[in-house]
Structure formats: structure tokens, C-alpha cells
Short mmCIF file of C-alpha atoms and ligand atoms in Angstrom, two decimals:
data_model
loop_
_atom_site.label_atom_id
_atom_site.label_comp_id
_atom_site.label_asym_id
_atom_site.label_seq_id
_atom_site.Cartn_x
_atom_site.Cartn_y
_atom_site.Cartn_z
CA MET E 25 96.37 82.35 36.99
CA LYS E 26 93.57 82.99 39.48
CA LEU E 27 93.76 83.04 43.29
CA LEU E 28 91.00 83.22 45.79
CA VAL E 29 91.56 84.35 49.39
CA CYS E 30 89.19 83.41 52.20
CA PHE E 31 89.87 83.82 55.89
CA SER E 32 87.55 83.68 58.91
CA GLY E 33 88.62 86.20 61.48
CA THR E 34 91.42 87.88 59.55
CA ARG E 35 91.10 90.86 57.12
CA PRO E 36 91.94 89.60 53.59
CA ASP E 37 92.76 92.93 52.03
CA PRO E 38 96.47 93.23 53.05
CA TRP E 39 96.99 89.61 51.98
CA ILE E 40 95.33 90.31 48.61
CA ASP E 41 97.58 93.30 48.07
CA GLY E 42 100.65 91.35 49.11
CA LEU E 43 99.85 88.40 46.84
CA ARG E 44 99.19 90.72 43.92
CA ALA E 45 102.58 92.35 44.45
CA ALA E 46 104.36 88.99 44.78
CA LEU E 47 102.60 87.40 41.78
CA PRO E 48 102.36 90.13 39.12
CA GLY E 49 99.88 89.09 36.46
CA ALA E 50 97.89 86.84 38.76
CA SER E 51 94.30 87.71 39.45
CA VAL E 52 93.83 87.74 43.24
CA SER E 53 90.45 88.38 44.85
CA ALA E 54 88.47 87.68 48.00
CA TRP E 55 86.23 84.61 47.68
CA THR E 56 82.54 85.29 47.51
CA PRO E 57 79.88 82.61 46.82
CA GLY E 58 79.69 81.97 43.08
CA ALA E 59 83.24 83.23 42.33
CA PRO E 60 84.56 82.03 38.98
CA PRO E 61 86.86 79.05 38.93
CA ALA E 62 90.27 79.57 40.37
CA ASP E 63 93.64 77.74 40.35
CA TYR E 64 94.67 78.29 43.96
CA ALA E 65 92.98 79.21 47.26
CA VAL E 66 94.72 80.84 50.19
CA VAL E 67 92.65 80.14 53.33
CA TRP E 68 92.13 79.95 57.03
CA THR E 69 89.14 77.86 58.16
CA PRO E 70 87.15 78.49 54.99
CA PRO E 71 83.54 77.48 54.61
CA GLN E 72 82.77 74.10 52.91
CA ALA E 73 81.00 76.09 50.15
CA LEU E 74 84.25 77.42 48.75
CA LEU E 75 85.70 73.94 48.35
CA ASP E 76 82.44 72.55 46.93
CA GLU E 77 82.25 75.35 44.36
CA GLN E 78 85.95 75.14 43.31
CA PRO E 79 86.57 71.48 42.22
CA GLY E 80 89.40 72.57 39.85
CA LEU E 81 91.73 74.03 42.56
CA LYS E 82 95.29 72.85 42.14
CA ALA E 83 96.26 73.63 45.71
CA VAL E 84 94.79 75.07 48.88
CA PHE E 85 97.29 77.02 50.90
CA ASN E 86 96.58 77.11 54.67
CA ILE E 87 97.95 80.32 56.39
CA GLY E 88 98.89 78.27 59.45
CA ALA E 89 100.90 75.18 60.22
CA GLY E 90 98.01 73.21 61.65
CA VAL E 91 95.58 71.90 59.06
CA ASP E 92 93.09 70.18 61.34
CA ALA E 93 90.23 72.59 60.51
CA LEU E 94 90.85 72.07 56.73
CA MET E 95 91.14 68.31 57.09
CA ALA E 96 87.65 68.20 58.69
CA LEU E 97 86.18 69.53 55.38
CA ARG E 98 85.57 67.69 52.07
CA LEU E 99 88.35 68.76 49.76
CA PRO E 100 88.44 68.79 45.96
CA PRO E 101 90.16 65.52 44.96
CA SER E 102 92.72 67.23 42.70
CA ALA E 103 93.74 69.87 45.29
CA ARG E 104 96.86 69.47 47.33
CA VAL E 105 96.67 71.01 50.83
CA VAL E 106 99.83 73.02 51.67
CA ARG E 107 100.61 74.11 55.24
CA LEU E 108 102.90 76.97 56.18
CA ASP E 109 106.37 75.67 56.55
CA ASP E 110 107.79 77.66 59.51
CA ALA E 111 107.58 81.12 57.78
CA GLY E 112 108.90 82.73 60.96
CA MET E 113 106.87 80.60 63.41
CA SER E 114 109.48 78.25 64.78
CA VAL E 115 111.57 80.96 66.38
CA GLN E 116 108.51 82.40 68.12
CA MET E 117 107.58 78.95 69.32
CA ALA E 118 111.00 78.43 70.69
CA GLU E 119 110.88 81.77 72.50
CA TYR E 120 107.43 80.97 74.00
CA VAL E 121 108.27 77.50 75.22
CA CYS E 122 111.70 78.39 76.56
CA HIS E 123 110.17 81.32 78.41
CA ALA E 124 107.44 79.09 79.92
CA VAL E 125 109.92 76.34 80.95
CA ILE E 126 112.41 78.83 82.44
CA ARG E 127 109.77 80.90 84.25
CA HIS E 128 108.57 77.72 85.94
CA PHE E 129 112.04 76.10 86.53
CA ARG E 130 113.49 79.32 88.01
CA GLU E 131 110.36 80.05 90.05
CA PHE E 132 110.10 83.58 88.75
CA ASP E 133 106.37 83.73 89.62
CA GLY E 134 107.28 83.06 93.23
CA TYR E 135 110.03 85.74 93.17
CA GLU E 136 107.61 88.21 91.62
CA ALA E 137 105.04 87.57 94.41
CA ASP E 138 107.73 88.00 97.08
CA VAL E 139 109.06 91.21 95.63
CA ARG E 140 105.51 92.63 95.43
CA GLN E 141 105.38 92.12 99.18
CA GLY E 142 108.75 93.77 99.71
CA ARG E 143 110.45 90.43 100.53
CA TRP E 144 114.14 89.90 99.54
CA THR E 145 114.19 86.08 99.68
CA PHE E 146 116.01 83.25 97.91
CA ARG E 147 114.80 79.83 96.80
CA LYS E 148 117.07 76.76 96.67
CA PRO E 149 118.46 76.50 93.12
CA ARG E 150 116.99 73.57 91.24
CA SER E 151 119.07 71.10 89.33
CA ARG E 152 118.50 71.07 85.58
CA ALA E 153 119.14 67.33 85.59
CA ASP E 154 115.92 66.98 87.59
CA TRP E 155 113.94 68.83 84.94
CA PRO E 156 113.87 66.81 81.77
CA VAL E 157 111.67 68.37 79.15
CA GLY E 158 109.68 66.10 76.78
CA VAL E 159 108.65 67.53 73.42
CA MET E 160 105.79 65.74 71.70
CA GLY E 161 106.06 66.22 67.94
CA LEU E 162 109.52 66.76 66.32
CA GLY E 163 108.34 68.43 63.14
CA VAL E 164 109.08 71.97 61.96
CA LEU E 165 108.22 73.48 65.34
CA GLY E 166 108.99 70.74 67.77
CA SER E 167 112.52 70.14 66.49
CA ARG E 168 113.33 73.86 66.81
CA VAL E 169 111.92 73.93 70.30
CA ALA E 170 113.94 70.86 71.36
CA GLN E 171 117.11 72.41 70.00
CA ALA E 172 116.40 75.74 71.74
CA LEU E 173 115.88 74.02 75.11
CA ARG E 174 119.21 72.26 74.71
CA VAL E 175 120.88 75.65 74.49
CA PHE E 176 119.76 76.17 78.13
CA GLU E 177 121.18 72.67 78.94
CA PHE E 178 117.89 71.07 79.93
CA PRO E 179 117.87 67.33 79.35
CA VAL E 180 115.48 67.00 76.33
CA ASN E 181 113.34 64.07 75.22
CA GLY E 182 111.48 64.04 71.97
CA TRP E 183 108.66 61.83 70.70
CA SER E 184 107.31 61.50 67.16
CA ARG E 185 105.55 59.08 64.91
CA SER E 186 108.65 58.03 62.94
CA ALA E 187 112.24 57.90 64.34
CA HIS E 188 114.24 61.21 64.41
CA ALA E 189 117.79 61.97 65.35
CA ILE E 190 118.44 65.38 66.88
CA GLU E 191 121.82 66.11 68.48
CA GLY E 192 121.67 66.22 72.19
CA VAL E 193 117.99 65.06 72.28
CA ARG E 194 116.93 61.56 73.45
CA THR E 195 114.30 60.56 70.89
CA TYR E 196 111.44 58.09 71.17
CA ALA E 197 109.11 56.99 68.39
CA GLY E 198 105.61 55.53 68.03
CA PRO E 199 103.09 54.25 70.46
CA ALA E 200 105.45 51.54 71.76
CA GLN E 201 107.89 54.12 73.19
CA PHE E 202 105.31 56.67 74.34
CA HIS E 203 105.11 55.59 77.96
CA ALA E 204 108.88 55.49 78.33
CA PHE E 205 109.09 58.97 76.93
CA LEU E 206 106.44 60.27 79.41
CA ALA E 207 108.11 58.50 82.34
CA ALA E 208 111.46 60.23 81.54
CA SER E 209 109.93 63.76 81.35
CA ARG E 210 108.94 66.25 84.03
CA VAL E 211 107.96 69.13 81.71
CA LEU E 212 105.78 68.14 78.75
CA VAL E 213 105.52 70.33 75.67
CA ASN E 214 102.81 69.45 73.15
CA LEU E 215 103.59 70.21 69.48
CA LEU E 216 101.60 67.45 67.77
CA PRO E 217 99.19 68.05 64.98
CA LEU E 218 95.53 67.43 65.89
CA THR E 219 94.51 64.15 64.20
CA PRO E 220 92.21 61.33 65.19
CA GLN E 221 95.35 59.61 66.75
CA THR E 222 96.33 62.59 68.86
CA ALA E 223 93.00 64.09 70.03
CA GLY E 224 92.70 63.87 73.82
CA ILE E 225 96.32 62.65 74.13
CA LEU E 226 96.93 64.94 77.16
CA ASN E 227 94.72 63.11 79.67
CA ARG E 228 94.67 61.63 83.21
CA ASP E 229 96.48 58.47 82.17
CA THR E 230 99.25 60.08 80.07
CA LEU E 231 99.86 63.07 82.36
CA SER E 232 99.98 60.83 85.44
CA ARG E 233 102.94 58.98 83.88
CA LEU E 234 105.15 62.10 83.94
CA LEU E 235 107.65 62.62 86.72
CA PRO E 236 105.99 63.94 89.91
CA GLY E 237 105.39 67.71 90.05
CA ALA E 238 105.03 67.83 86.30
CA PHE E 239 104.55 70.96 84.25
CA VAL E 240 102.42 70.92 81.04
CA ILE E 241 102.80 73.27 78.08
CA ASN E 242 100.15 73.01 75.40
CA VAL E 243 100.86 75.04 72.36
CA ALA E 244 99.33 72.83 69.66
CA ARG E 245 95.54 72.46 69.81
CA GLY E 246 93.01 72.67 72.65
CA ALA E 247 91.40 69.36 71.71
CA HIS E 248 94.69 67.56 72.58
CA LEU E 249 93.92 68.23 76.23
CA VAL E 250 91.18 66.75 78.37
CA ASP E 251 90.48 69.91 80.41
CA GLU E 252 88.82 68.21 83.46
CA ASP E 253 91.74 65.69 83.72
CA LEU E 254 94.29 68.51 83.86
CA LEU E 255 92.25 70.27 86.52
CA ALA E 256 91.97 67.12 88.64
CA LEU E 257 95.71 66.45 88.48
CA LEU E 258 96.58 70.04 89.34
CA ASP E 259 94.21 69.83 92.29
CA GLY E 260 95.71 66.46 93.33
CA GLY E 261 99.27 67.84 93.06
CA GLN E 262 100.60 65.29 90.49
CA VAL E 263 100.84 68.18 88.07
CA ALA E 264 102.39 71.46 89.47
CA GLY E 265 101.32 73.86 86.78
CA ALA E 266 100.45 74.45 83.12
CA THR E 267 100.91 77.01 80.48
CA LEU E 268 98.11 76.89 77.86
CA ASP E 269 98.02 78.76 74.61
CA VAL E 270 95.29 76.85 72.90
CA PHE E 271 91.81 75.79 73.92
CA ARG E 272 88.87 73.61 72.88
CA THR E 273 86.80 76.70 72.36
CA GLU E 274 88.58 79.96 71.36
CA PRO E 275 88.34 82.56 72.68
CA LEU E 276 88.35 80.73 75.96
CA PRO E 277 84.77 81.11 77.24
CA ASP E 278 83.92 83.43 80.11
CA GLY E 279 83.86 81.54 83.40
CA HIS E 280 86.10 78.68 82.15
CA PRO E 281 88.11 77.55 85.21
CA PHE E 282 91.44 77.97 83.28
CA TRP E 283 91.01 81.75 83.39
CA THR E 284 91.57 82.01 87.09
CA HIS E 285 93.28 78.81 88.16
CA PRO E 286 96.29 79.83 90.28
CA LYS E 287 98.49 77.11 88.65
CA ILE E 288 97.61 77.84 85.03
CA THR E 289 98.98 80.57 82.79
CA VAL E 290 96.67 81.35 79.80
CA THR E 291 97.74 83.09 76.65
CA PRO E 292 95.35 83.85 73.71
CA HIS E 293 96.67 81.46 70.94
CA THR E 294 99.67 83.65 70.35
CA SER E 295 102.74 81.39 70.84
CA ALA E 296 103.64 81.42 67.17
CA ARG E 297 101.75 83.99 65.04
CA THR E 298 101.41 83.85 61.31
CA LEU E 299 103.65 86.56 59.89
CA ARG E 300 101.99 88.01 56.82
CA ASP E 301 105.01 89.10 54.73
CA GLU E 302 106.97 85.82 55.35
CA SER E 303 103.86 83.79 54.63
CA ILE E 304 103.00 85.63 51.36
CA ALA E 305 106.64 85.24 50.15
CA GLN E 306 106.53 81.50 50.91
CA ILE E 307 103.09 80.90 49.30
CA ALA E 308 103.98 82.92 46.18
CA GLY E 309 107.26 81.05 45.90
CA LYS E 310 105.47 77.75 46.03
CA ILE E 311 102.82 78.82 43.49
CA ARG E 312 105.66 79.84 41.13
CA ALA E 313 107.31 76.46 41.71
CA LEU E 314 104.07 74.50 41.06
CA GLU E 315 103.50 76.55 37.87
CA ARG E 316 107.00 75.52 36.68
CA GLY E 317 106.13 71.92 37.53
CA GLU E 318 108.63 71.73 40.40
CA PRO E 319 108.13 69.96 43.72
CA ILE E 320 107.38 71.95 46.86
CA THR E 321 107.58 71.21 50.60
CA GLY E 322 104.69 71.37 53.08
CA ILE E 323 102.16 69.26 51.23
CA VAL E 324 99.83 67.59 53.71
CA GLU E 325 99.38 63.80 53.48
CA PRO E 326 95.58 63.33 53.76
CA ALA E 327 95.97 59.76 55.16
CA ARG E 328 98.13 61.04 57.98
CA GLY E 329 96.05 64.14 58.55
CA TYR E 330 99.11 66.54 58.77
P1 NDP Z 11 104.69 69.07 61.63
O1 NDP Z 11 103.73 68.43 60.77
O2 NDP Z 11 105.93 69.69 61.04
O3 NDP Z 11 105.21 68.08 62.81
C1 NDP Z 11 104.36 67.21 63.47
C2 NDP Z 11 105.11 66.32 64.38
O4 NDP Z 11 104.19 65.48 65.13
C3 NDP Z 11 106.04 65.31 63.60
O5 NDP Z 11 107.22 65.09 64.20
C4 NDP Z 11 105.14 64.04 63.55
O6 NDP Z 11 105.88 62.81 63.52
C5 NDP Z 11 104.50 64.11 64.93
N1 NDP Z 11 103.29 63.29 64.98
C6 NDP Z 11 102.20 63.40 64.25
N2 NDP Z 11 101.28 62.41 64.57
C7 NDP Z 11 101.88 61.75 65.58
C8 NDP Z 11 101.47 60.59 66.39
N3 NDP Z 11 100.22 60.01 66.17
N4 NDP Z 11 102.27 60.16 67.30
C9 NDP Z 11 103.46 60.72 67.45
N5 NDP Z 11 103.98 61.77 66.80
C10 NDP Z 11 103.16 62.29 65.82
O7 NDP Z 11 103.97 70.29 62.49
P2 NDP Z 11 104.57 71.63 63.05
O8 NDP Z 11 105.69 71.30 63.87
O9 NDP Z 11 104.71 72.66 61.98
O10 NDP Z 11 103.28 72.08 63.92
C11 NDP Z 11 102.78 71.28 64.93
C12 NDP Z 11 101.45 71.82 65.44
O11 NDP Z 11 101.66 73.01 66.21
C13 NDP Z 11 100.41 72.24 64.32
O12 NDP Z 11 99.77 71.12 63.84
C14 NDP Z 11 99.52 73.19 65.05
O13 NDP Z 11 98.43 72.47 65.63
C15 NDP Z 11 100.39 73.74 66.17
N6 NDP Z 11 100.65 75.19 66.04
C16 NDP Z 11 100.27 76.02 67.01
C17 NDP Z 11 100.51 77.39 66.91
C18 NDP Z 11 100.12 78.32 67.99
O14 NDP Z 11 100.29 79.54 67.83
N7 NDP Z 11 99.72 77.86 69.14
C19 NDP Z 11 101.23 77.92 65.73
C20 NDP Z 11 101.53 76.91 64.76
C21 NDP Z 11 101.25 75.64 64.93
P3 NDP Z 11 106.79 62.45 62.18
O15 NDP Z 11 107.97 63.45 62.24
O16 NDP Z 11 107.16 61.13 62.40
O17 NDP Z 11 105.92 62.76 60.97
C1 OXD Z 12 98.83 77.46 63.23
C2 OXD Z 12 98.23 78.20 64.37
O1 OXD Z 12 98.40 76.29 63.11
O2 OXD Z 12 98.45 79.48 64.35
O3 OXD Z 12 99.57 78.00 62.47
O4 OXD Z 12 97.72 77.64 65.29
#
């Protein structure tokens, strides 16, 4: 069995070593143009040339949860695309989102500024009931985030394509219930995949439907957000603040207004990192299952785009 590894921006060597150790007997090497035919590819934003040269791939394993970059390429017709299925990401995402929500809800930035000036002051406690959090996307990550927010007793709404039932979470499904979901939420967390249906979904119209003084957390993809619409709503006061982990161009370009906006917190696409050991174990396990002819989870449906 032959595996090719090809990442843009990540050193492949430790992955190659890890995959060799997890799949003894397999030939694992870095992809270079003209590489001999392989059975599987393990990739992150690979060049089109790899897919064109390897029409016999049985599966392409993406070392992230989001497959938008891969779905923009022409894929070998026989190859299944397999996304990472949690592999240690959902707990990180839950930490990140709960931290962002709590930091805003408890006004910790304001306390920090006061303390820096030697001021011992109190703010009026806010009522959790006034801070319903809406989670867009109730998949592997969104459902874990919704459950984690419930632990802190926030009212939680969830919106997805198909209907979901999550204990303690008020769920909405499909375009018909989208506006009702937004109108019931003050904090909005985006955990949708980037597809033609979801691109630009965080825009002036949708964000204006949130409860006043809304707070936006985008941890999915930069192209979900219309940057200038968020800036206008922040300046107009309808949106009180935002925490953004993902951007249309990454790294966020020098001089982009998000860097210095007083109501925006920026992090460098780090809310849920790919964990190498967990990911290698998961991918190797799935390759072994496929070789035995068994079903695996995490196969992307090309028609849905996720
Ligand atoms: P999943 O595929 O498991 O879940 C996607 C969810 O979005 C599902 O609930 C799905 O609905 C819903 N959805 C998809 N399309 C629509 C639509 N048109 N309308 C309403 N709901 C829709 O993905 P994950 O939870 O694993 O990951 C989500 C995204 O998070 C990734 O695609 C990636 O972009 C991003 N991500 C960001 C990271 C970071 O570090 N910032 C790290 C990892 C991921 P249904 O359940 O009905 O299918
Ligand atoms: C992912 C990511 O999709 O890290 O896994 O953004």
C-alpha cells in the first residue's frame, strides 16, 4: 500500500514518520511531481497537479475538518475525500468559544482596563437569560460547543441544515427557520462549513437580525463574513464586538482594520488546531478499515460540499 503526503505550510516529515510507524509495511513518502501511483493521499491544500497525476487514489485524507480548499479542486472520480473527525479539535473549539463568550459576557476586558488604571470598580452583573448564544452548524464541532455553553447555563440556540436534537439546546433547521434563530440570539457563533450556500452568510442583513448589542464569534472560515458589513455594524452600535479567528486572507494582511479595531479580538486561526498524533492515529485506523472493506466515518458528500 502506498501513501503520499502533501501539505502547504506544514512540514511533512513528522507526519511521514508517524504514518510509517502506524502503518508498518506501507510505503509513505512526500509527494513530488511525477511520483508513482499511490493508494491514498494525506493532504492540506494540495496543488491540483497531485490530484491530476493520481487518478487511482482510493481516498484523500484532509488533515483538517474543513474541506473547502479541497472541494475547490478537481478530484479523481474514484477518490473519497475524508475529513478529520474531531481528533481532539472539538474540545479546543469548546474552550475557545466558551472563553470568548464568557470574556464578553462578564466584561473582563473592561475590568482589565480598570485594574490597569488602579481602579477597584464593579459592573452590574448581567443576566444570562439576556445572553442567548446561537450556534450556526451543529456538526462535530458545533454540537460540542453548544453542549459546553449549556454547562455555563447560557440559553443556547442551534441552527443546522437538517433537524437535530441536543438536550437543553433550542434547535432550528434550514433556511425557513434561519431568521427566527437569529432573532432569538444575542451572541452568534459560526461553525458552518464554507460552501456556496454559506459563503457571506455573516452579512449586514443577517447580523442586523440578532438581538441588539450582538457579539459575533467567527471560528469557521473568513469567507463566511462580509468584513465591511461587520465594521459598519460595529461602528453603528448594532454589534457590540467580535472575536475572529479566521479571515478571507490568512495571515490577516498588514493594515487590515480588524488588527486594531477596539471592538474586535483577533486570533491567528488557532481556535482548534490539528493535533498530529491524534490525527495520524485516526487516519491510519481509517486506512486499515478501508483495506478490510469496512465503512468509515467522515466521508465528505461532494454534492453537499462538506
Ligand atoms: P461538520 O461537517 O461536522 O458540521 C457542519 C454543520 O453545519 C452541520 O450541522 C451541517 O448541518 C451544518 N450546515 C452545513 N451547511 C449548512 C447550511 N447551508 N445551512 C445550515 N447548516 C448547514 O463540520 P465540523 O463541525 O467538523 O466543522 C465545521 C467547520 O469549522 C469546518 O468546516 C471548518 O471550516 C471550521 N473549522 C475551523 C477551525 C479553526 O481552527 N478555526 C478548526 C476546525 C474546523 P447538518 O448537520 O444538517 O448536516
Ligand atoms: C480545519 C481548520 O478545518 O483547522 O481543521 O481550519
